[in-house]
Short mmCIF file of C-alpha atoms in Angstrom, two decimals:
data_model
loop_
_atom_site.label_atom_id
_atom_site.label_comp_id
_atom_site.label_asym_id
_atom_site.label_seq_id
_atom_site.Cartn_x
_atom_site.Cartn_y
_atom_site.Cartn_z
CA MET A 32 0.10 0.25 0.18
CA ALA A 33 1.71 3.21 -1.15
CA ALA A 34 0.90 6.63 0.49
CA ALA A 35 0.24 9.57 -1.35
CA PRO A 36 2.68 12.25 -2.05
CA PRO A 37 3.23 15.21 -0.12
CA ASP A 38 1.72 18.72 -1.05
CA GLY A 39 5.01 20.24 -1.06
CA ASP A 40 6.56 18.27 -3.24
CA PRO A 41 7.42 20.08 -6.83
CA PRO A 42 6.49 17.77 -9.81
CA GLY A 43 9.49 19.09 -11.79
CA ASN A 44 12.15 18.23 -8.85
CA PRO A 45 15.72 17.43 -10.43
CA ALA A 46 16.22 14.99 -7.70
CA ARG A 47 13.83 12.58 -9.11
CA SER A 48 16.16 11.03 -11.51
CA LYS A 49 16.25 7.30 -12.79
CA LEU A 50 18.13 6.67 -9.64
CA ASP A 51 15.16 7.10 -7.79
CA ASN A 52 13.32 4.47 -9.96
CA LEU A 53 16.20 2.04 -8.88
CA SER A 54 15.46 -0.63 -6.18
CA ARG A 55 17.66 -0.75 -3.23
CA ASP A 56 19.72 -4.16 -4.80
CA ASP A 57 20.17 -2.40 -8.32
CA LEU A 58 21.71 0.83 -6.14
CA ILE A 59 24.06 -1.28 -4.74
CA ARG A 60 24.97 -3.09 -7.69
CA PHE A 61 25.46 0.35 -9.07
CA VAL A 62 27.65 1.64 -6.35
CA LYS A 63 29.50 -1.91 -6.41
CA LYS A 64 30.51 -1.22 -10.05
CA GLN A 65 31.79 1.91 -9.57
CA LEU A 66 33.68 0.73 -6.63
CA GLU A 67 35.30 -1.86 -9.33
CA HIS A 68 35.73 0.47 -11.84
CA VAL A 69 38.27 2.58 -9.26
CA ARG A 70 40.00 -0.39 -8.04
CA LEU A 71 40.72 -1.75 -11.94
CA SER A 72 42.15 1.88 -12.22
CA LYS A 73 44.21 1.39 -9.63
CA VAL A 74 45.23 -1.53 -10.53
CA ALA A 75 46.41 -0.14 -14.04
CA ALA A 76 48.52 2.34 -12.49
CA ASP A 77 50.10 -0.23 -10.89
CA THR A 78 50.67 -2.02 -13.96
CA PHE A 79 52.10 1.22 -15.52
CA LYS A 80 54.39 1.85 -12.73
CA ARG A 81 55.71 -1.59 -12.59
CA THR A 82 56.66 -1.33 -17.00
CA LEU A 83 57.96 1.91 -16.12
CA GLU A 84 60.19 0.38 -13.41
CA GLU A 85 60.83 -2.67 -15.62
CA LYS A 86 61.77 0.29 -18.39
CA ASP A 87 63.97 2.03 -15.90
CA SER A 88 66.21 -1.75 -15.37
CA LEU A 89 66.38 -1.98 -18.90
CA ILE A 90 68.07 1.38 -19.54
CA ARG A 91 70.60 0.62 -16.57
CA ASP A 92 71.66 -2.65 -18.05
CA LEU A 93 71.92 -0.60 -21.40
CA GLU A 94 74.19 1.98 -19.31
CA ASP A 95 76.07 -0.74 -17.75
CA GLU A 96 76.70 -2.38 -21.47
CA ILE A 97 77.72 1.02 -22.85
CA ALA A 98 80.29 1.51 -20.05
CA ALA A 99 81.73 -1.92 -21.07
CA LEU A 100 81.90 -1.05 -24.71
CA ARG A 101 83.64 1.94 -23.60
CA ASP A 102 86.32 -0.33 -21.61
CA SER A 103 86.69 -2.14 -24.90
CA LEU A 104 86.74 0.76 -27.19
CA SER A 105 89.87 2.02 -24.74
CA ALA A 106 91.55 -1.16 -24.51
CA GLU A 107 91.05 -1.97 -28.39
CA ARG A 108 92.41 1.89 -29.39
CA ASP A 109 95.64 0.53 -27.24
CA VAL A 110 95.75 -2.51 -29.46
CA VAL A 111 95.49 -0.60 -32.62
CA SER A 112 98.01 2.24 -31.46
CA ILE A 113 100.27 -0.87 -31.09
CA HIS A 114 99.47 -2.24 -34.37
CA ALA A 115 99.30 0.76 -36.32
CA SER A 116 103.12 1.03 -34.97
CA ALA A 117 103.90 -2.21 -36.01
CA GLU A 118 102.30 -1.60 -39.48
CA VAL A 119 104.22 1.22 -40.39
CA GLU A 120 107.19 -1.22 -41.10
CA ASN A 121 104.77 -3.04 -43.42
CA GLY A 122 102.54 -1.41 -45.86
CA GLU A 123 101.26 -4.18 -47.60
CA CYS A 124 99.78 -5.68 -44.26
CA ALA A 125 97.86 -2.46 -43.47
CA ASN A 126 96.03 -2.66 -46.79
CA LEU A 127 95.24 -6.63 -46.22
CA VAL A 128 94.27 -5.77 -42.48
CA ASN A 129 91.97 -2.95 -43.93
CA GLU A 130 90.30 -5.46 -46.53
CA HIS A 131 89.46 -7.86 -43.76
CA VAL A 132 87.94 -5.10 -41.47
CA ILE A 133 85.89 -3.77 -44.09
CA GLU A 134 84.53 -7.38 -45.20
CA GLU A 135 84.18 -8.06 -41.47
CA ASN A 136 82.45 -4.74 -41.22
CA SER A 137 79.77 -6.09 -43.89
CA GLU A 138 79.32 -9.63 -42.49
CA LEU A 139 78.80 -7.83 -38.94
CA LYS A 140 76.24 -5.36 -40.53
CA SER A 141 74.25 -8.32 -41.50
CA GLU A 142 74.33 -9.99 -38.28
CA ILE A 143 73.21 -6.77 -36.68
CA ALA A 144 70.26 -7.25 -38.58
CA THR A 145 69.75 -10.47 -38.06
CA LEU A 146 70.10 -9.59 -34.43
CA LYS A 147 67.73 -6.91 -34.42
CA LYS A 148 65.21 -9.43 -35.82
CA ASP A 149 66.12 -11.88 -32.99
CA ARG A 150 65.88 -8.64 -30.16
CA ILE A 151 62.08 -9.03 -29.38
CA ARG A 152 62.36 -12.64 -29.03
CA ILE A 153 65.59 -11.93 -26.77
CA GLU A 154 63.71 -9.51 -24.62
CA ASP A 155 60.76 -11.91 -23.75
CA ASP A 156 63.77 -14.54 -22.67
CA LEU A 157 65.74 -12.20 -20.84
CA ALA A 158 63.70 -12.67 -17.55
CA ALA A 159 64.79 -16.70 -17.83
CA ALA A 160 68.07 -15.99 -18.64
CA LEU A 161 68.95 -13.55 -15.62
CA GLU A 162 70.16 -16.48 -13.68
CA THR A 163 71.99 -18.01 -16.29
CA ASN A 164 73.51 -14.60 -17.08
CA SER A 165 74.92 -14.43 -13.63
CA GLU A 166 76.98 -17.80 -13.84
CA LEU A 167 77.89 -16.53 -17.52
CA ARG A 168 78.83 -12.92 -16.10
CA SER A 169 81.29 -14.94 -13.55
CA LYS A 170 82.75 -17.12 -16.28
CA LEU A 171 83.41 -13.96 -18.27
CA ASP A 172 85.16 -12.08 -16.08
CA ASP A 173 87.77 -15.26 -15.35
CA ALA A 174 87.59 -15.17 -19.49
CA LEU A 175 88.57 -11.39 -19.38
CA GLN A 176 91.38 -11.73 -16.68
CA GLU A 177 92.85 -15.01 -19.22
CA ALA A 178 92.55 -12.53 -22.04
CA ALA A 179 94.06 -9.66 -20.19
CA ALA A 180 96.74 -12.18 -19.24
CA LEU A 181 97.37 -13.14 -22.40
CA LYS A 182 97.56 -9.56 -23.93
CA GLU A 183 100.33 -8.91 -21.56
CA GLN A 184 102.16 -12.10 -22.60
CA GLN A 185 101.68 -11.00 -26.22
CA THR A 186 102.73 -7.63 -25.62
CA ALA A 187 106.03 -8.78 -23.99
CA THR A 188 106.44 -11.24 -26.45
CA ASP A 189 105.99 -8.28 -29.43
CA MET A 190 108.54 -6.39 -27.28
CA VAL A 191 111.11 -9.08 -27.36
CA GLN A 192 110.40 -9.20 -31.33
CA LEU A 193 110.75 -5.81 -31.70
CA ASN A 194 113.99 -5.84 -29.46
CA LYS A 195 115.49 -8.52 -31.72
CA SER A 196 114.54 -7.05 -34.88
CA LEU A 197 116.29 -3.70 -33.70
CA LYS A 198 118.93 -5.53 -33.00
CA GLU A 199 118.96 -6.95 -36.00
CA ALA A 200 118.31 -3.74 -38.05
CA GLN A 201 121.29 -2.44 -36.50
CA VAL A 202 123.56 -5.23 -37.79
CA ALA A 203 121.97 -4.86 -41.07
CA LEU A 204 122.97 -1.28 -40.77
CA GLU A 205 126.35 -1.77 -39.41
CA ALA A 206 126.66 -4.04 -42.81
CA CYS A 207 124.84 -1.27 -44.96
CA THR A 208 127.32 1.23 -43.55
CA ALA A 209 130.32 -1.19 -44.28
CA GLU A 210 128.83 -1.79 -47.74
CA LYS A 211 128.58 2.12 -47.91
CA ASN A 212 132.32 2.59 -47.51
CA GLU A 213 133.19 -0.60 -50.10
CA LEU A 214 130.98 1.52 -52.79
CA THR A 215 132.28 4.55 -51.83
CA GLU A 216 135.57 2.62 -52.63
CA GLN A 217 134.56 1.49 -55.75
CA LEU A 218 132.63 4.84 -56.58
CA ASN A 219 135.99 6.41 -56.22
CA ALA A 220 138.04 3.25 -57.88
CA HIS A 221 135.25 3.34 -60.93
CA LYS A 222 133.68 6.79 -61.71
CA ASN A 223 132.34 5.89 -64.79
CA SER A 224 129.51 3.83 -62.81
CA SER A 225 128.02 7.11 -61.14
CA ASP A 226 124.87 7.13 -63.40
CA ARG A 227 123.89 3.61 -61.94
CA VAL A 228 124.56 4.81 -58.24
CA SER A 229 122.57 7.94 -58.79
CA THR A 230 119.53 6.08 -60.20
CA GLU A 231 119.49 3.54 -57.46
CA CYS A 232 119.53 6.19 -54.90
CA SER A 233 116.41 7.90 -56.79
CA THR A 234 114.85 4.48 -56.21
CA LEU A 235 115.44 4.32 -52.86
CA MET A 236 114.49 8.31 -52.51
CA ALA A 237 111.14 7.40 -54.03
CA GLN A 238 110.46 4.01 -51.72
CA LEU A 239 111.17 6.66 -48.77
CA HIS A 240 108.61 8.98 -49.56
CA GLU A 241 106.09 6.50 -50.64
CA ALA A 242 106.99 5.00 -46.77
CA LYS A 243 106.54 8.40 -45.54
CA GLN A 244 103.11 9.08 -47.32
CA GLU A 245 101.63 5.92 -46.07
CA LEU A 246 102.44 6.83 -42.60
CA PHE A 247 100.97 9.75 -43.00
CA GLU A 248 98.16 8.23 -44.41
CA GLU A 249 97.56 6.05 -41.16
CA GLN A 250 97.94 8.79 -38.90
CA ARG A 251 95.30 10.64 -40.75
CA ARG A 252 92.97 7.27 -40.27
CA ALA A 253 93.98 6.94 -36.53
CA ALA A 254 93.09 10.58 -36.25
CA GLU A 255 89.70 10.52 -38.05
CA LEU A 256 88.70 7.38 -36.06
CA GLN A 257 89.79 9.30 -32.85
CA SER A 258 87.66 12.14 -33.81
CA SER A 259 84.60 9.99 -34.32
CA LEU A 260 84.92 8.06 -31.24
CA ASP A 261 85.27 11.60 -29.69
CA ARG A 262 82.12 12.49 -31.25
CA LEU A 263 80.16 9.42 -30.66
CA GLN A 264 81.14 10.26 -27.02
CA ASP A 265 79.81 13.55 -26.89
CA ASN A 266 76.69 12.67 -28.56
CA PHE A 267 76.52 9.81 -26.17
CA ASN A 268 76.77 12.15 -22.89
CA VAL A 269 74.20 14.48 -24.08
CA LEU A 270 71.69 11.66 -24.95
CA ALA A 271 72.63 10.35 -21.30
CA THR A 272 72.22 14.29 -19.75
CA ALA A 273 69.00 14.10 -21.74
CA ARG A 274 67.57 11.00 -20.41
CA ASN A 275 68.42 11.60 -16.99
CA ASP A 276 66.38 14.86 -17.04
CA GLU A 277 63.74 12.82 -18.69
CA ARG A 278 63.93 10.23 -16.19
CA VAL A 279 63.49 12.54 -13.26
CA ALA A 280 60.43 14.31 -15.03
CA PHE A 281 59.01 10.84 -15.26
CA GLU A 282 59.96 9.80 -11.86
CA GLU A 283 57.99 13.30 -10.46
CA LYS A 284 55.20 12.60 -13.02
CA ILE A 285 54.98 9.13 -11.32
CA ALA A 286 55.09 10.49 -7.97
CA GLN A 287 52.36 12.51 -8.80
CA ASN A 288 50.16 9.89 -10.25
CA GLU A 289 50.63 7.53 -7.14
CA THR A 290 49.84 10.70 -4.97
CA LEU A 291 46.55 10.77 -7.56
CA VAL A 292 45.63 7.39 -7.32
CA ASP A 293 46.13 7.18 -3.39
CA LEU A 294 44.03 10.55 -3.05
CA LEU A 295 41.27 8.94 -5.44
CA ARG A 296 41.45 5.44 -3.22
CA ARG A 297 41.09 7.10 -0.21
CA ASN A 298 37.97 9.99 -1.41
CA ALA A 299 36.33 6.09 -2.84
CA GLU A 300 37.10 4.23 0.56
CA GLN A 301 35.19 7.81 2.18
CA LYS A 302 32.35 7.69 -0.59
CA GLN A 303 31.91 4.20 -0.16
CA MET A 304 31.85 4.55 3.48
CA GLU A 305 29.39 7.49 3.19
CA LEU A 306 27.38 5.55 0.99
CA ARG A 307 27.15 2.81 3.31
CA SER A 308 25.80 4.77 6.00
CA VAL A 309 23.12 6.40 3.75
CA THR A 310 22.01 3.47 2.62
CA VAL A 311 21.52 2.30 5.95
CA GLU A 312 20.15 5.55 7.05
CA LYS A 313 17.73 5.25 4.27
CA ASP A 314 16.60 1.45 4.77
CA LEU A 315 15.99 2.53 8.45
CA LEU A 316 13.92 5.44 6.93
CA LYS A 317 11.88 3.47 4.69
CA THR A 318 11.35 0.60 7.43
CA ARG A 319 9.84 3.71 9.93
CA LEU A 320 8.13 5.20 6.79
CA GLU A 321 5.86 1.73 5.86
CA ASP A 322 5.53 1.15 9.69
CA LEU A 323 3.66 4.67 9.93
CA GLU A 324 1.88 3.68 6.53
CA ASN A 325 0.54 0.56 7.87
CA ASP A 326 -0.35 2.34 10.89
CA TYR A 327 -1.99 5.45 9.17
CA GLU A 328 -4.34 2.59 7.04
CA SER A 329 -5.10 1.01 10.37
CA TYR A 330 -6.14 4.23 11.97
CA LYS A 331 -8.34 4.78 8.78
CA SER A 332 -10.12 1.54 9.10
CA ARG A 333 -10.69 2.13 12.87
CA ALA A 334 -12.06 5.48 12.15
CA ARG A 335 -13.77 4.17 9.44
CA TYR A 336 -15.52 1.55 11.55
CA VAL A 337 -16.07 3.85 14.40
CA LEU A 338 -18.10 6.08 11.98
CA GLU A 339 -19.90 3.03 10.74
CA GLN A 340 -20.85 1.99 14.19
CA LYS A 341 -20.97 5.36 15.98
CA ALA A 342 -20.38 3.43 18.96
CA GLN A 343 -17.68 5.88 20.25
CA SER A 344 -18.00 8.90 22.24
CA SER A 345 -16.69 12.30 20.95
CA SER A 346 -13.48 12.55 22.97
CA GLU A 347 -12.40 9.06 21.67
CA GLN A 348 -13.21 10.32 18.11
CA LEU A 349 -11.18 13.96 18.33
CA HIS A 350 -8.28 11.33 20.18
CA SER A 351 -8.45 9.30 16.83
CA GLN A 352 -7.68 12.55 14.82
CA LEU A 353 -4.75 13.64 16.92
CA ASP A 354 -3.46 9.98 16.02
CA LEU A 355 -4.46 10.59 12.11
CA SER A 356 -2.46 14.25 12.27
CA ALA A 357 0.46 13.25 14.12
CA ALA A 358 0.97 9.98 11.97
CA ASN A 359 0.90 12.28 8.59
CA SER A 360 3.22 14.92 10.37
CA ALA A 361 5.78 11.89 10.88
CA ILE A 362 4.94 10.79 7.49
CA PHE A 363 5.89 14.18 5.99
CA GLU A 364 8.98 14.26 8.05
CA LEU A 365 10.19 10.79 6.81
CA ARG A 366 9.62 11.51 3.11
CA ASN A 367 11.72 14.93 3.49
CA SER A 368 14.58 12.77 5.33
CA LEU A 369 14.29 10.31 2.55
CA GLU A 370 14.66 13.39 -0.12
CA ALA A 371 17.54 14.65 1.68
CA LEU A 372 19.10 11.17 1.20
CA GLN A 373 18.39 11.06 -2.19
CA LEU A 374 20.16 14.03 -2.61
CA ALA A 375 23.27 13.25 -0.56
CA HIS A 376 23.05 10.25 -2.89
CA ASP A 377 23.12 12.13 -5.85
CA GLU A 378 26.43 14.43 -4.41
CA ALA A 379 28.25 11.04 -3.73
CA LEU A 380 27.77 10.24 -7.41
CA ARG A 381 28.96 13.39 -8.65
CA GLU A 382 32.20 12.70 -6.59
CA ALA A 383 32.18 9.25 -8.20
CA ARG A 384 32.23 11.04 -11.66
CA ARG A 385 34.62 13.61 -10.89
CA ASP A 386 37.17 10.80 -9.53
CA ARG A 387 36.50 8.93 -12.52
CA GLU A 388 37.67 11.95 -14.91
CA LEU A 389 40.84 12.29 -12.35
CA ARG A 390 41.54 8.57 -12.99
CA GLU A 391 41.17 9.00 -16.67
CA LYS A 392 43.73 12.03 -16.51
CA ALA A 393 46.31 10.00 -14.61
CA GLU A 394 46.02 7.13 -16.96
CA THR A 395 46.53 9.66 -20.10
CA ALA A 396 49.89 10.87 -18.00
CA VAL A 397 50.92 7.70 -17.75
CA ARG A 398 50.84 6.58 -21.34
CA VAL A 399 52.62 9.72 -22.55
CA ALA A 400 55.28 9.00 -19.65
CA LYS A 401 55.70 5.27 -21.37
CA ALA A 402 55.43 6.61 -24.72
CA GLN A 403 58.61 9.13 -24.15
CA THR A 404 60.32 6.16 -22.47
CA VAL A 405 60.23 4.39 -25.75
CA GLU A 406 61.10 6.89 -27.67
CA THR A 407 64.44 7.24 -24.93
CA LEU A 408 65.19 3.74 -25.66
CA ASP A 409 65.05 3.88 -29.41
CA GLN A 410 67.49 7.13 -29.17
CA MET A 411 69.77 5.11 -26.88
CA ALA A 412 69.62 1.57 -28.88
CA ASN A 413 70.67 4.15 -31.96
CA VAL A 414 73.72 5.38 -29.75
CA ARG A 415 74.40 1.81 -29.05
CA GLU A 416 74.40 0.54 -32.36
CA GLU A 417 76.67 3.27 -33.47
CA LEU A 418 79.17 2.53 -30.91
CA PHE A 419 78.88 -1.01 -31.61
CA ASN A 420 79.68 -0.40 -35.37
CA SER A 421 82.46 1.50 -34.35
CA ASN A 422 83.91 -1.12 -31.65
CA ILE A 423 83.71 -4.01 -34.46
CA MET A 424 85.75 -1.30 -36.84
CA LEU A 425 88.86 -1.45 -33.98
CA LYS A 426 88.52 -5.24 -33.34
CA ASP A 427 90.89 -7.78 -34.12
CA ARG A 428 88.45 -10.11 -34.76
CA ILE A 429 90.77 -13.18 -35.37
CA THR A 430 92.70 -13.07 -32.19
CA GLU A 431 89.82 -12.69 -30.01
CA CYS A 432 87.87 -15.79 -31.86
CA ALA A 433 90.93 -17.87 -31.30
CA THR A 434 90.88 -17.10 -27.85
CA TYR A 435 87.33 -17.30 -27.39
CA GLN A 436 87.35 -21.04 -29.31
CA ARG A 437 89.89 -22.09 -26.87
CA GLN A 438 88.29 -21.09 -24.05
CA LEU A 439 85.03 -22.49 -25.24
CA ALA A 440 86.88 -25.76 -26.23
CA GLY A 441 88.06 -25.84 -22.24
CA LEU A 442 84.34 -25.14 -21.28
CA GLU A 443 83.05 -27.90 -23.39
CA LYS A 444 85.55 -30.05 -22.11
CA LYS A 445 84.72 -29.15 -18.72
CA LEU A 446 80.98 -29.62 -19.44
CA TYR A 447 81.37 -32.87 -20.97
CA GLU A 448 83.42 -34.33 -17.89
CA GLU A 449 80.63 -32.49 -15.19
CA ASN A 450 78.01 -34.59 -17.31
CA LYS A 451 80.12 -37.37 -17.01
CA GLU A 452 80.24 -37.40 -13.46
CA ASN A 453 76.50 -36.34 -13.30
CA ALA A 454 75.76 -39.37 -15.02
CA LYS A 455 77.74 -41.17 -12.98
CA LEU A 456 75.88 -39.93 -9.90
CA ILE A 457 72.52 -40.33 -11.52
CA GLN A 458 73.20 -44.12 -12.28
CA THR A 459 74.27 -44.57 -8.87
CA LEU A 460 71.30 -42.78 -7.50
CA ARG A 461 68.91 -45.30 -9.59
CA ASP A 462 70.51 -48.12 -8.14
CA ASP A 463 70.21 -46.96 -4.44
CA LEU A 464 66.58 -46.62 -5.63
CA ALA A 465 66.09 -49.77 -7.05
CA LYS A 466 67.74 -51.59 -3.77
CA LYS A 467 65.52 -49.24 -1.71
CA GLU A 468 62.69 -50.40 -3.51
CA ARG A 469 63.85 -54.14 -3.26
CA ILE A 470 63.86 -53.76 0.68
CA GLU A 471 60.33 -52.21 0.58
CA SER A 472 58.84 -55.02 -1.36
CA GLU A 473 60.48 -57.60 0.94
CA LEU A 474 59.45 -55.17 4.06
CA ASN A 475 55.95 -55.11 2.61
CA GLU A 476 55.65 -58.88 2.09
CA GLU A 477 57.03 -59.50 5.70
CA VAL A 478 54.29 -57.04 6.77
CA LYS A 479 51.49 -58.78 5.17
CA LYS A 480 52.97 -62.38 6.70
CA ALA A 481 52.64 -60.81 9.80
CA LYS A 482 49.23 -59.20 9.27
CA GLN A 483 48.20 -62.89 8.04
CA ARG A 484 50.11 -64.36 11.59
CA TYR A 485 47.88 -61.48 13.45
CA HIS A 486 44.50 -62.45 12.19
CA LYS A 487 45.03 -66.24 12.63
CA ALA A 488 45.86 -65.24 15.94
CA MET A 489 42.85 -63.17 16.64
CA ASN A 490 40.86 -66.06 15.09
CA LEU A 491 42.53 -68.32 17.64
CA LEU A 492 41.54 -65.50 20.59
CA GLU A 493 38.01 -65.35 19.52
CA ASP A 494 37.60 -68.90 19.35
CA TRP A 495 38.73 -69.20 23.01
CA LYS A 496 36.59 -66.58 23.79
CA ASN A 497 33.80 -68.63 22.42
CA HIS A 498 34.53 -71.64 23.77
CA ARG A 499 34.70 -70.00 27.45
CA THR A 500 31.33 -68.32 26.69
CA LEU A 501 29.86 -71.90 26.35
CA PRO A 502 27.68 -73.50 29.02
CA PRO A 503 29.10 -76.27 31.10
CA SER A 504 26.85 -78.63 28.88
CA ALA A 505 28.54 -77.80 25.73
CA GLU A 506 31.85 -77.97 27.25
CA ASN A 507 31.42 -81.92 26.62
CA ALA A 508 30.87 -81.49 22.54
CA PRO A 509 33.85 -81.85 20.52
CA GLN A 510 35.98 -78.71 20.23
CA THR A 511 37.72 -77.84 16.55
CA SER A 512 40.19 -75.47 17.87
CA VAL A 513 43.41 -75.72 15.50
CA THR A 514 45.85 -76.01 18.52
CA GLU A 515 43.55 -78.14 20.86
CA ARG A 516 43.00 -81.63 20.80
CA PRO A 517 39.61 -83.13 21.29
CA ALA A 518 39.05 -83.19 24.99
CA PRO A 519 37.81 -86.24 27.06
CA LEU A 520 34.19 -86.76 28.47
CA HIS A 521 35.41 -87.47 31.63
CA PRO A 522 36.57 -85.87 33.90
CA PRO A 523 34.79 -82.70 32.39
CA ALA A 524 36.28 -79.53 34.60
CA PRO A 525 40.15 -80.80 35.24
CA VAL A 526 40.83 -81.91 31.64
CA ASP A 527 39.42 -78.74 29.92
CA VAL A 528 41.25 -76.03 31.89
CA SER A 529 44.89 -76.26 30.62
CA PRO A 530 43.84 -76.51 26.89
CA LYS A 531 42.22 -73.12 27.50
CA ALA A 532 45.16 -71.61 29.10
CA SER A 533 47.77 -72.93 26.80
CA VAL A 534 45.32 -71.47 23.45
CA PHE A 535 45.19 -68.33 25.50
CA SER A 536 48.86 -68.03 26.15
CA ALA A 537 49.54 -68.94 22.46
CA VAL A 538 47.26 -66.60 21.31
CA GLN A 539 48.61 -63.82 23.72
CA SER A 540 52.47 -64.53 22.59
CA GLU A 541 51.20 -64.37 18.94
CA VAL A 542 49.51 -61.00 19.16
CA GLN A 543 52.76 -59.88 20.71
CA VAL A 544 55.09 -60.77 18.42
CA ILE A 545 52.64 -59.69 15.53
CA SER A 546 52.30 -56.19 17.52
CA SER A 547 55.84 -56.10 18.01
CA CYS A 548 56.53 -56.62 13.98
CA LEU A 549 53.72 -54.26 13.24
#
């Protein structure tokens, strides 16, 4: 039974929206859905935060690799300077090395293209390879130490060879001086051969000029490589500074977004508590309104009954009218309270809408930060590629490949020995397991036998108990127990006592043995 609306309720009240027509369960489901949206937004923000942390760790790994490449470049620069000083004495060797480096550069460029294609797959497997990376890093440190020792040994060997070559050159110079003296004597003796000697001198001067020109070209190429390295280093420093600034800005944005998410979460919790309290109060007021409406209907029926019967006094009629007016006023107050609660509920919905807009703005900021991070990573990848190409041009691939092949052969041999030892250990464990299984099967057989003995003893004990509960007239009947003989008919009592006692003692000892076995 529904009550009529109050007289002061305007027809176009803005509080009466679609939410007024919803039931209590629908309204609770709507509020839960809004809270679920807030929770999903928080989860998305946490996911974006973890993604940014992973990108920062990837940037740190790239910085470590760039530092390693820088160290390798400095080491290779020293090696190149040593090889350049050695190649000054032999120009043809320099040309061969340059051709070899150009060929390797083209091959390595193709390898770089292949590696770029595999980079995405490798990044997916990066998380699984972190544990292996630590072990390989320790092995790589050992290999680098061995390589440094080999380089020092090679440098010492080169110095010895250079000293030897210098001594040989000094001996040759002394021989040339002696030969020159002889030629001078021959020149004094043979003035007619002056043209030939002049021609040989001009040829030697031309060779000396070519050697000086080749030395100048080598020095110029070394200067160009050094300038390229300096330019790449400057570019890297600029990019590193820009990346640090962007990372600081990203961290500030992330902190702001986290603060905003926490604020939204607290607001959502507060709004949820307020909505819960408003819902409870609304339910209470609805209950009171229904009670008052029921009372009002009962009062109306009673008044109608009183008017029909006309059996009550005027004082009682006046009292009933007072009760009806009080009920109407209480209903009006409850309706006003319900409208106020509806307004508060609309305000809470507006707050939730504002919170959702703030959450969308935070998600947009996180997406922008993610795009900027991807752009920075692309720039770092380009710089890394340039440094890698420059490093490849300066490496002595032949020596390093031979060194790594020897190390790989040693590691494969060590791995083969370890696999062999592991195979032996696995075979030993299998033998032990088979032995344990045999022992376990034997123990199971013994347990089965012990259980059989236990059941047999329990049957004997049950027979003895049945025999003990028989009446005196039944004791003269023939007994079929397993361990006792048929008792004679005369005398009855003295002869039957000892078989019963022997059966009980045998059963008790058998039970004790089986219990100890179990």
